C-alpha positions as a printed NumPy array, in Angstrom:
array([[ 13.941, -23.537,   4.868],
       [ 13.885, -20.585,   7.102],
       [ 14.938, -17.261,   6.288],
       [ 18.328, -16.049,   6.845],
       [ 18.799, -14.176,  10.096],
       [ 19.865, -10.603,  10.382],
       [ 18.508,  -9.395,   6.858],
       [ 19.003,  -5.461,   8.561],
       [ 22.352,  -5.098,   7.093],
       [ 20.837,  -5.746,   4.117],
       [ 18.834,  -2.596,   4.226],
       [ 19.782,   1.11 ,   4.402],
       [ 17.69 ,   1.613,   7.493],
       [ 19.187,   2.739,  10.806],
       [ 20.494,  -0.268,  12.53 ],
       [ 19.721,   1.307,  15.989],
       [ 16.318,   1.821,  15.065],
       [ 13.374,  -0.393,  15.73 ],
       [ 11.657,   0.605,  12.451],
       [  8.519,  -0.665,  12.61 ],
       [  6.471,   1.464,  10.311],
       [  7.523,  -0.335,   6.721],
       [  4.009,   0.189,   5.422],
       [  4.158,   3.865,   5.139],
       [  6.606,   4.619,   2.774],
       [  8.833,   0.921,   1.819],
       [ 12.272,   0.712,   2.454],
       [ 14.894,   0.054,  -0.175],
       [ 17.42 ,  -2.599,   0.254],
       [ 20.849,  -1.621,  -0.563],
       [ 21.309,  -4.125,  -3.868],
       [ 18.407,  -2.475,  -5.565],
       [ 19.298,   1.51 ,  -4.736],
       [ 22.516,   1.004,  -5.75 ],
       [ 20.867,  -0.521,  -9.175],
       [ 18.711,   2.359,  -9.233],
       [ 21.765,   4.757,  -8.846],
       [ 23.542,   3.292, -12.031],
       [ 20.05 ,   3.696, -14.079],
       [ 20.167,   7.32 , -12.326],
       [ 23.789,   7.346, -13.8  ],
       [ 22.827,   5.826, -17.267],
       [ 20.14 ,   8.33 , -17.969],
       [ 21.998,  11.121, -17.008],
       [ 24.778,   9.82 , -19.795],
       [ 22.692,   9.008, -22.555],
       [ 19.095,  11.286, -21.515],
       [ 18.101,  11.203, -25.4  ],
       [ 19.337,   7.547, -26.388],
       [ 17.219,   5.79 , -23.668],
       [ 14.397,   8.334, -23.098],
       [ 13.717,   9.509, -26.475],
       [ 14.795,   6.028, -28.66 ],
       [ 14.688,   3.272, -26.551],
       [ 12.022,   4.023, -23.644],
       [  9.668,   1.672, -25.2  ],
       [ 11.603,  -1.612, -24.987],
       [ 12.845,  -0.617, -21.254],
       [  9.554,  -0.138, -20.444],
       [  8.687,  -3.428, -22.254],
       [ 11.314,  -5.491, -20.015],
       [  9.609,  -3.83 , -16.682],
       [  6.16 ,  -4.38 , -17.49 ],
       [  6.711,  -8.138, -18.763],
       [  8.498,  -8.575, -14.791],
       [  5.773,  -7.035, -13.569],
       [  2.688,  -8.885, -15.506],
       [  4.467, -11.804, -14.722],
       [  4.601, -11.601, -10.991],
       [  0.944, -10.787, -10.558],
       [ -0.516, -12.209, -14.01 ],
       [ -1.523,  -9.069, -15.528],
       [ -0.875,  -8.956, -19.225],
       [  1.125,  -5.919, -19.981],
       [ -1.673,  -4.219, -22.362],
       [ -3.429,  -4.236, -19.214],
       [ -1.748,  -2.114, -17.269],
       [  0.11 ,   1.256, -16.379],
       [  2.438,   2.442, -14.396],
       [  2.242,   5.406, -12.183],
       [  4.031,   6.645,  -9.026],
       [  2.179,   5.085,  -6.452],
       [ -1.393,   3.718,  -5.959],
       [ -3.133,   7.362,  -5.109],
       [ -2.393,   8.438,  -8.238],
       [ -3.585,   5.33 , -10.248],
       [ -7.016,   6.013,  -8.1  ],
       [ -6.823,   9.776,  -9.323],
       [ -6.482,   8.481, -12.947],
       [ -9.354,   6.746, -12.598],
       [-11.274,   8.872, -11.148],
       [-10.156,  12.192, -13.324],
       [-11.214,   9.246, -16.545],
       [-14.741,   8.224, -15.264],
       [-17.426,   9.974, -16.047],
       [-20.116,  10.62 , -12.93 ],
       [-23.382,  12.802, -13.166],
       [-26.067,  14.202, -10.522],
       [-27.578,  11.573,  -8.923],
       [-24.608,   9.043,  -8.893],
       [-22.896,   7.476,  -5.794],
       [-19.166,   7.257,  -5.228],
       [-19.288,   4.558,  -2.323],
       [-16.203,   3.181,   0.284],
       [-16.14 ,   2.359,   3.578],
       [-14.448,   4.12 ,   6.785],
       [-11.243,   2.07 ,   6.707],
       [-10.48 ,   3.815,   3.38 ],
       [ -7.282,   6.008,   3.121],
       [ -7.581,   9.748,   3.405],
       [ -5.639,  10.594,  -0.065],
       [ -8.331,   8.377,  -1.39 ],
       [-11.006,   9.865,   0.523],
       [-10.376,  13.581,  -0.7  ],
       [-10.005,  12.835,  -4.312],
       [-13.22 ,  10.482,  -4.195],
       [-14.684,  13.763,  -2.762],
       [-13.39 ,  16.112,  -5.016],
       [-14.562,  13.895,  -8.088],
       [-17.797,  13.848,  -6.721],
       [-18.428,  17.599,  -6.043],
       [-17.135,  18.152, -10.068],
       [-19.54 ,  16.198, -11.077],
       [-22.956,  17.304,  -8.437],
       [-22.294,  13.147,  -7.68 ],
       [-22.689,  11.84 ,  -3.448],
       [-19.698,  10.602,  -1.586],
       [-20.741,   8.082,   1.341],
       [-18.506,   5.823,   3.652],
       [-19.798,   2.45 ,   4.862],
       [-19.179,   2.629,   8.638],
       [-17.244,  -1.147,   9.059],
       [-16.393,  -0.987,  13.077],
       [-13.912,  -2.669,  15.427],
       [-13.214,  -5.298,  16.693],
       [-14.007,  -7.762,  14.111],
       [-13.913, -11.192,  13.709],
       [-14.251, -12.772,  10.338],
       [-13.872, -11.811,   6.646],
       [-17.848, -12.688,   6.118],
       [-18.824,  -9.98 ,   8.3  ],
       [-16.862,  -7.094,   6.131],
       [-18.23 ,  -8.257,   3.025],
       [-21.741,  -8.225,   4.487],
       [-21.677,  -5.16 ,   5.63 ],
       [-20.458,  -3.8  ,   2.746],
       [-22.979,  -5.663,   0.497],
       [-25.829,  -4.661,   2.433],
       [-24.431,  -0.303,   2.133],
       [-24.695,  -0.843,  -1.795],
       [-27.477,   1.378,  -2.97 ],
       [-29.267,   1.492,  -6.276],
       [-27.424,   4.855,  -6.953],
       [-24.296,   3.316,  -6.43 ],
       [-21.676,   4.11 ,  -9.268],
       [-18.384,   3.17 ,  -8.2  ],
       [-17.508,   1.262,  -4.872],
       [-13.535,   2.081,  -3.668],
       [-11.981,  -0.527,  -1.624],
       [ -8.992,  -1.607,  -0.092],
       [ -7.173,  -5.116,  -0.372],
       [ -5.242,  -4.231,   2.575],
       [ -6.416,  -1.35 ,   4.991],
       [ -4.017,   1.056,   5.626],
       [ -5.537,   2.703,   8.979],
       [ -6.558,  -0.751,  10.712],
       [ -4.165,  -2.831,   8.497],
       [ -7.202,  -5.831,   7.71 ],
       [ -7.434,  -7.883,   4.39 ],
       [-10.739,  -7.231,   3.283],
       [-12.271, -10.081,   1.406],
       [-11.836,  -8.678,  -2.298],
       [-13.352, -11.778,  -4.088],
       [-16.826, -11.51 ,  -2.393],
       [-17.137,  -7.772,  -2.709],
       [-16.424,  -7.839,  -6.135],
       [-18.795, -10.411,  -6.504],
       [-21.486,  -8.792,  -4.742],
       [-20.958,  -6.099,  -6.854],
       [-21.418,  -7.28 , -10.506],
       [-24.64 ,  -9.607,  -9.494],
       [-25.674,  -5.213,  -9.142],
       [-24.091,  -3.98 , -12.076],
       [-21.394,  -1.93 ,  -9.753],
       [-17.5  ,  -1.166, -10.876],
       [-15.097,  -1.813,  -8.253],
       [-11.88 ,  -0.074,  -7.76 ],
       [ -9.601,  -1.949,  -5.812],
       [ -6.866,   0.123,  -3.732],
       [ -4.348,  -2.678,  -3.453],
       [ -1.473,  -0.137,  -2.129],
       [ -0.326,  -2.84 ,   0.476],
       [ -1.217,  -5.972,  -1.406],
       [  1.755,  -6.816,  -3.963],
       [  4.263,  -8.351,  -2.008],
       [  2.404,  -8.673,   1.235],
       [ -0.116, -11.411,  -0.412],
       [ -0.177, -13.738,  -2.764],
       [ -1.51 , -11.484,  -5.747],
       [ -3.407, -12.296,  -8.827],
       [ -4.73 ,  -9.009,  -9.662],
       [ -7.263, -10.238, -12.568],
       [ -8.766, -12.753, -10.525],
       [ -9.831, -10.742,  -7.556],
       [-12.815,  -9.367,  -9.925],
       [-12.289,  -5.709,  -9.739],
       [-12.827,  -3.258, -12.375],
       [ -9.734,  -1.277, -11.599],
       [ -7.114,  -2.531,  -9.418],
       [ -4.171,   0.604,  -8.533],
       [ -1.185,  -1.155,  -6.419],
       [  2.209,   0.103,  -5.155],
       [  5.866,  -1.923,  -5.64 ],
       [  7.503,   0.537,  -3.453],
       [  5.791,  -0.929,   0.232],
       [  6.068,  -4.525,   0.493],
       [  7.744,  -5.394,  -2.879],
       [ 10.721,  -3.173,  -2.047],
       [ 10.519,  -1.324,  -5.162],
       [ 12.132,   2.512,  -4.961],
       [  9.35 ,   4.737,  -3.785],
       [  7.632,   5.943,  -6.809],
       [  6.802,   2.925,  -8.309],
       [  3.141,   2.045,  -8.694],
       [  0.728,   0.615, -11.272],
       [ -2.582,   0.639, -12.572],
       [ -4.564,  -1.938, -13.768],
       [ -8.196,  -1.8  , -16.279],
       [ -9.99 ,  -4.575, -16.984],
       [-10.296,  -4.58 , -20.978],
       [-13.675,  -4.083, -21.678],
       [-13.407,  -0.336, -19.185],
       [ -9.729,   0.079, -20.927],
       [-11.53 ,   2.963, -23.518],
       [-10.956,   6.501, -21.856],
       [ -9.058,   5.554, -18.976],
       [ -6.18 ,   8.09 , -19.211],
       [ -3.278,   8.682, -16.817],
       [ -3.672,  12.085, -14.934],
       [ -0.863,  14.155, -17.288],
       [ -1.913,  13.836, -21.229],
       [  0.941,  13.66 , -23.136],
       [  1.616,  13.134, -26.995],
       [  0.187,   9.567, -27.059],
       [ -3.679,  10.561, -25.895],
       [ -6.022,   8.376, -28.182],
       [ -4.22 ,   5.692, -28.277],
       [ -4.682,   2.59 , -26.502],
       [ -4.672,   2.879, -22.578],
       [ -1.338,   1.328, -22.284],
       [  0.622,   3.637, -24.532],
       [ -0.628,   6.381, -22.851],
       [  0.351,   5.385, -19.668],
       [  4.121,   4.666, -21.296],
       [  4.697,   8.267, -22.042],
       [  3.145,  10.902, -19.381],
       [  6.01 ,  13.414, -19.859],
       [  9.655,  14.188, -18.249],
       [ 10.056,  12.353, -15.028],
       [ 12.684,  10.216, -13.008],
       [ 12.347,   7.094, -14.899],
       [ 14.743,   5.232, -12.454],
       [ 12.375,   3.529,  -9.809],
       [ 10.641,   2.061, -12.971],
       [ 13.73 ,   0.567, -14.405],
       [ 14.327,  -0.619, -10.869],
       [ 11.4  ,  -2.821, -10.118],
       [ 12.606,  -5.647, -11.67 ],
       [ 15.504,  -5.605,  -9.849],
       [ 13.614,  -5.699,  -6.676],
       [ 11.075,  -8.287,  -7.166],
       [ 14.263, -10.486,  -8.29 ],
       [ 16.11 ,  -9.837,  -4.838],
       [ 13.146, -10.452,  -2.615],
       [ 12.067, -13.429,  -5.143],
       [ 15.784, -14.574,  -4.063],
       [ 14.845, -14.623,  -0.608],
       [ 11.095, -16.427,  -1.011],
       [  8.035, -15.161,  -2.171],
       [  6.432, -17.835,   0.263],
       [  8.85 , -17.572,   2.881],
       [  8.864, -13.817,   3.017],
       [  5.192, -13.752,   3.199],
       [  4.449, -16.752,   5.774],
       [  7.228, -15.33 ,   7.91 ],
       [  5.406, -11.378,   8.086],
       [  2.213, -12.855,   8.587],
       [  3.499, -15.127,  11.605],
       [  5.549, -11.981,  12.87 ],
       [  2.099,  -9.972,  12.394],
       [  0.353, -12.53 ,  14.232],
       [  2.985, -12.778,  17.576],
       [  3.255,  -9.353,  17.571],
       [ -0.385,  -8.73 ,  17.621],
       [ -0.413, -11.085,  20.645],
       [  2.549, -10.017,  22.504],
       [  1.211,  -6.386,  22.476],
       [ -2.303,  -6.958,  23.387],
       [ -1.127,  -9.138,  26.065],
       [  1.263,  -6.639,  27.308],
       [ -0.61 ,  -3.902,  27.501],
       [ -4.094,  -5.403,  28.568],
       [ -6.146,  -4.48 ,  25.554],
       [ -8.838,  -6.359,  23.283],
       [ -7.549,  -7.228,  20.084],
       [ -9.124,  -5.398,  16.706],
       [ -9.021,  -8.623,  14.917],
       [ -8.858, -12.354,  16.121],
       [ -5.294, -13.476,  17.192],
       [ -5.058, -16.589,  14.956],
       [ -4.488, -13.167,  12.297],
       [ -6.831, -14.91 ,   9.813],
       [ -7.896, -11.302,   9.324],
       [ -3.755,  -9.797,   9.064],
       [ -1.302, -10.255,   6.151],
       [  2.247,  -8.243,   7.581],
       [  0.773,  -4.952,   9.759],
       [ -1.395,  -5.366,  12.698],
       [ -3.276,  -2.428,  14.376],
       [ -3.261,  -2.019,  18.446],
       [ -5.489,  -0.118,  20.472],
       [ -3.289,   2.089,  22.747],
       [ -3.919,   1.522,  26.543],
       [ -5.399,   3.557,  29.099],
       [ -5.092,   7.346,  28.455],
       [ -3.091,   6.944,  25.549],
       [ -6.148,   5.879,  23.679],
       [ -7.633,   9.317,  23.98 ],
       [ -4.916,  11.16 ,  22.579],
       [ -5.9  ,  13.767,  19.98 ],
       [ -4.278,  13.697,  16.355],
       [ -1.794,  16.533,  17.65 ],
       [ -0.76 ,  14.451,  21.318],
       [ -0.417,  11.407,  18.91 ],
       [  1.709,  13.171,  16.499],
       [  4.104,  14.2  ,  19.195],
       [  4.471,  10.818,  20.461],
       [  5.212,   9.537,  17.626],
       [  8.213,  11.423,  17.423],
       [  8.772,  11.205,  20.774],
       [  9.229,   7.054,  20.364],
       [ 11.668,   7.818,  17.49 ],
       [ 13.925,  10.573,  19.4  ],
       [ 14.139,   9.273,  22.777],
       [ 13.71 ,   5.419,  22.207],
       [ 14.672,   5.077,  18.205],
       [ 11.569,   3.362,  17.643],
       [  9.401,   4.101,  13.968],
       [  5.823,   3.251,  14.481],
       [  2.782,   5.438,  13.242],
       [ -0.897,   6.181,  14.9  ],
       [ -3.95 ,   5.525,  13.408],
       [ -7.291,   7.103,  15.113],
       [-10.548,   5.501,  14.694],
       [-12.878,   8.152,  15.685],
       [-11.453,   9.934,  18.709],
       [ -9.411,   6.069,  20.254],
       [ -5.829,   5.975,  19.489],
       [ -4.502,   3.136,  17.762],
       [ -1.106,   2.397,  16.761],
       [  0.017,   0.212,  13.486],
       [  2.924,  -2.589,  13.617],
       [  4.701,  -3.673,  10.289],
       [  6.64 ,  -6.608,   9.861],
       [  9.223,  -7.107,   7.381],
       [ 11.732,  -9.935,   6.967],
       [ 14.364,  -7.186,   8.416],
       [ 12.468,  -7.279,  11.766],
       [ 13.06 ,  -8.949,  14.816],
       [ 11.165,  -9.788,  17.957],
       [ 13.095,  -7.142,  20.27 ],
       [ 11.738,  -4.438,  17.912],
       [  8.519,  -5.31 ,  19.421],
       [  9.53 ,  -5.67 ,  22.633],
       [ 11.2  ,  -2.29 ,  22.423],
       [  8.29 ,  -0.48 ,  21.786],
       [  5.949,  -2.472,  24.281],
       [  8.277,  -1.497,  26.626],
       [  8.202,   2.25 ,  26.113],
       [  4.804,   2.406,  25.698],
       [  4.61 ,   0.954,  29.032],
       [  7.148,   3.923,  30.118],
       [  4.717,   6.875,  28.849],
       [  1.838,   5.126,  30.697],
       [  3.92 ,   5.403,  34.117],
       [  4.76 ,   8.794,  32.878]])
């Protein structure tokens, strides 16, 4: 069965927006903030009853949601605000020395790529990027030419599920493969995987695996996780130490101080509204949307495609390469666009460079439709003529 048309209303967006950019930051539907207004409400009644006395079995009823929609066993994992600060737990926990190589490729996010750098200069460790260039054409190719950058000093490799710059599925399973025949962890950035792929986080082989709920599963922004394989569990600690440090790695992750607990208590609530709607159906329908609008803009605009067009290569987001002089925009000219699209035309999309060419990145959630798409082709088409 298809999914229902005209899921907008749904949503809290701007219905005169084309908003095209769900990758960045999520969007909420309006079932689940309104649930995470009346936990707002409820912790604001009773602040010591649920934080101080019952915490622990909320937090039991979120996790076991969780576990259960991507098969991690709660004692496995923690949750955190989002997936760059799961990364910074890790990182902030391991324990590098002179000599040792924190490895990722170019395709890896820039909050990811400053605090790899930062934990390297603390500890006199290198910091290298695998240079993985455009266009490509099949998931053999990435894992390749990341197996082949692994060096015998190699520490830690950092990689995404999902790119967020060039929006590609890296093959996980090989790369994590190719790793332990060397002996090398693997943490996996999966900030755009839950939700936009068909996720068993233990069985893609990583070491560490830090994911978001607040992108494609809908979650209220704040609500990420991270996962530790249990033989690397022991002094893995969540970047604020709190009153349960020496414990086991998931109690410390339960208690890391004062915050807003609500887009925590929320998450089941979302994965049980889009789970309403189709795991399956959500996902096959963003991929296919990924995949047309890959084509459609290409096409439009006269450009190569980045990845194939069957999308074997795509999950929900595609990335374009901007035509003619638009493609040498600078960071600042892109920037302005950007905003441009949003205050004249009411279209949401964001640019990605890749060196000095312009790029821009399409998402597609079930709240999309094909004149969003159209849209912006067509006023992309206006600033050429411009």
């Amino acid at each position: 069965m298809p999914l229902p048309p005209n899921l907008l209303f749904q949503w809290l967006l701007r219905p005169d927006v084309a908003f095209l950019n769900h990758g960045s930051f999520g969007a909420c539907p309006r079932e689940v903030f309104e649930i995470q207004n009346q936990w707002r409400r409820r912790l604001e009644e009773e602040p010591v009853e649920l934080i101080a006395r019952r915490w622990p079995e909320m937090l039991e009823v979120v996790k076991a949601a969780i576990g259960q929609f991507l098969n991690m066993a709660p004692a496995d994992f923690g949750l955190v605000t989002n997936a760059t600060e799961g990364i910074n737990a890790i990182l902030r926990s391991l324990h590098f020395k002179p000599g040792d190589e924190l490895l990722t490729t170019t395709h890896v996010y820039n909050a990811v790529r400053m605090a790899m750098r930062d934990a390297a200069e603390r500890a006199g460790a290198s910091y290298r990027e695998i240079d993985i260039p455009l266009p490509l054409e099949d998931a053999s190719s990435i894992s390749a030419i990341i197996t082949a950058g692994l060096s015998d000093r190699t520490r830690l490799l950092v990689v995404d599920h999902v790119t967020s710059p060039t929006a590609l599925v890296f093959p996980i399973k090989a790369i994590t493969s190719a790793c332990a025949a060397r002996g090398i962890d693997v943490l996996v950035d999966g900030a755009h995987a839950p939700g936009m792929l068909d996720l068993d986080v233990p069985a893609t082989g990583a070491t560490y695996y830090a994911g978001n709920l607040h992108k494609w599963c809908c979650a209220p922004r704040g609500s990420g996780f991270i996962w530790v394989r249990a033989d690397r569990q022991a002094g893995i600690h969540p970047c604020v130490i709190s009153h349960n440090y020496g414990k086991t790695m998931a109690d410390e992750f339960q208690w890391q101080g004062t915050r807003d607990a609500s887009a925590w208590l929320t998450i089941p609530a979302a994965l049980e509204f889009m789970g309403r709607l189709g795991w399956e159906k959500v996902r096959a329908a963003n991929h296919a949307r990924a995949i047309w609008a890959q084509e459609l803009l290409c096409g439009r605009w006269n450009v190569p495609p980045r990845t194939p067009l069957d999308g074997r290569l795509l999950g929900s987001m595609a990335t374009i390469l901007l035509p003619g002089k638009l493609a040498n925009l600078t960071e600042d000219s892109a920037r302005k666009l950007q905003s441009d699209l949003y205050h004249q035309h009411q279209i949401e999309v964001p640019f990605m460079h890749r060196g000095p060419v312009c790029h821009l990145r399409v998402s597609c959630q079930v709240y999309n439709v094909e004149e969003d798409y159209v849209r912006l082709a067509e006023a992309i088409e206006k600033t050429m003529r411009q």
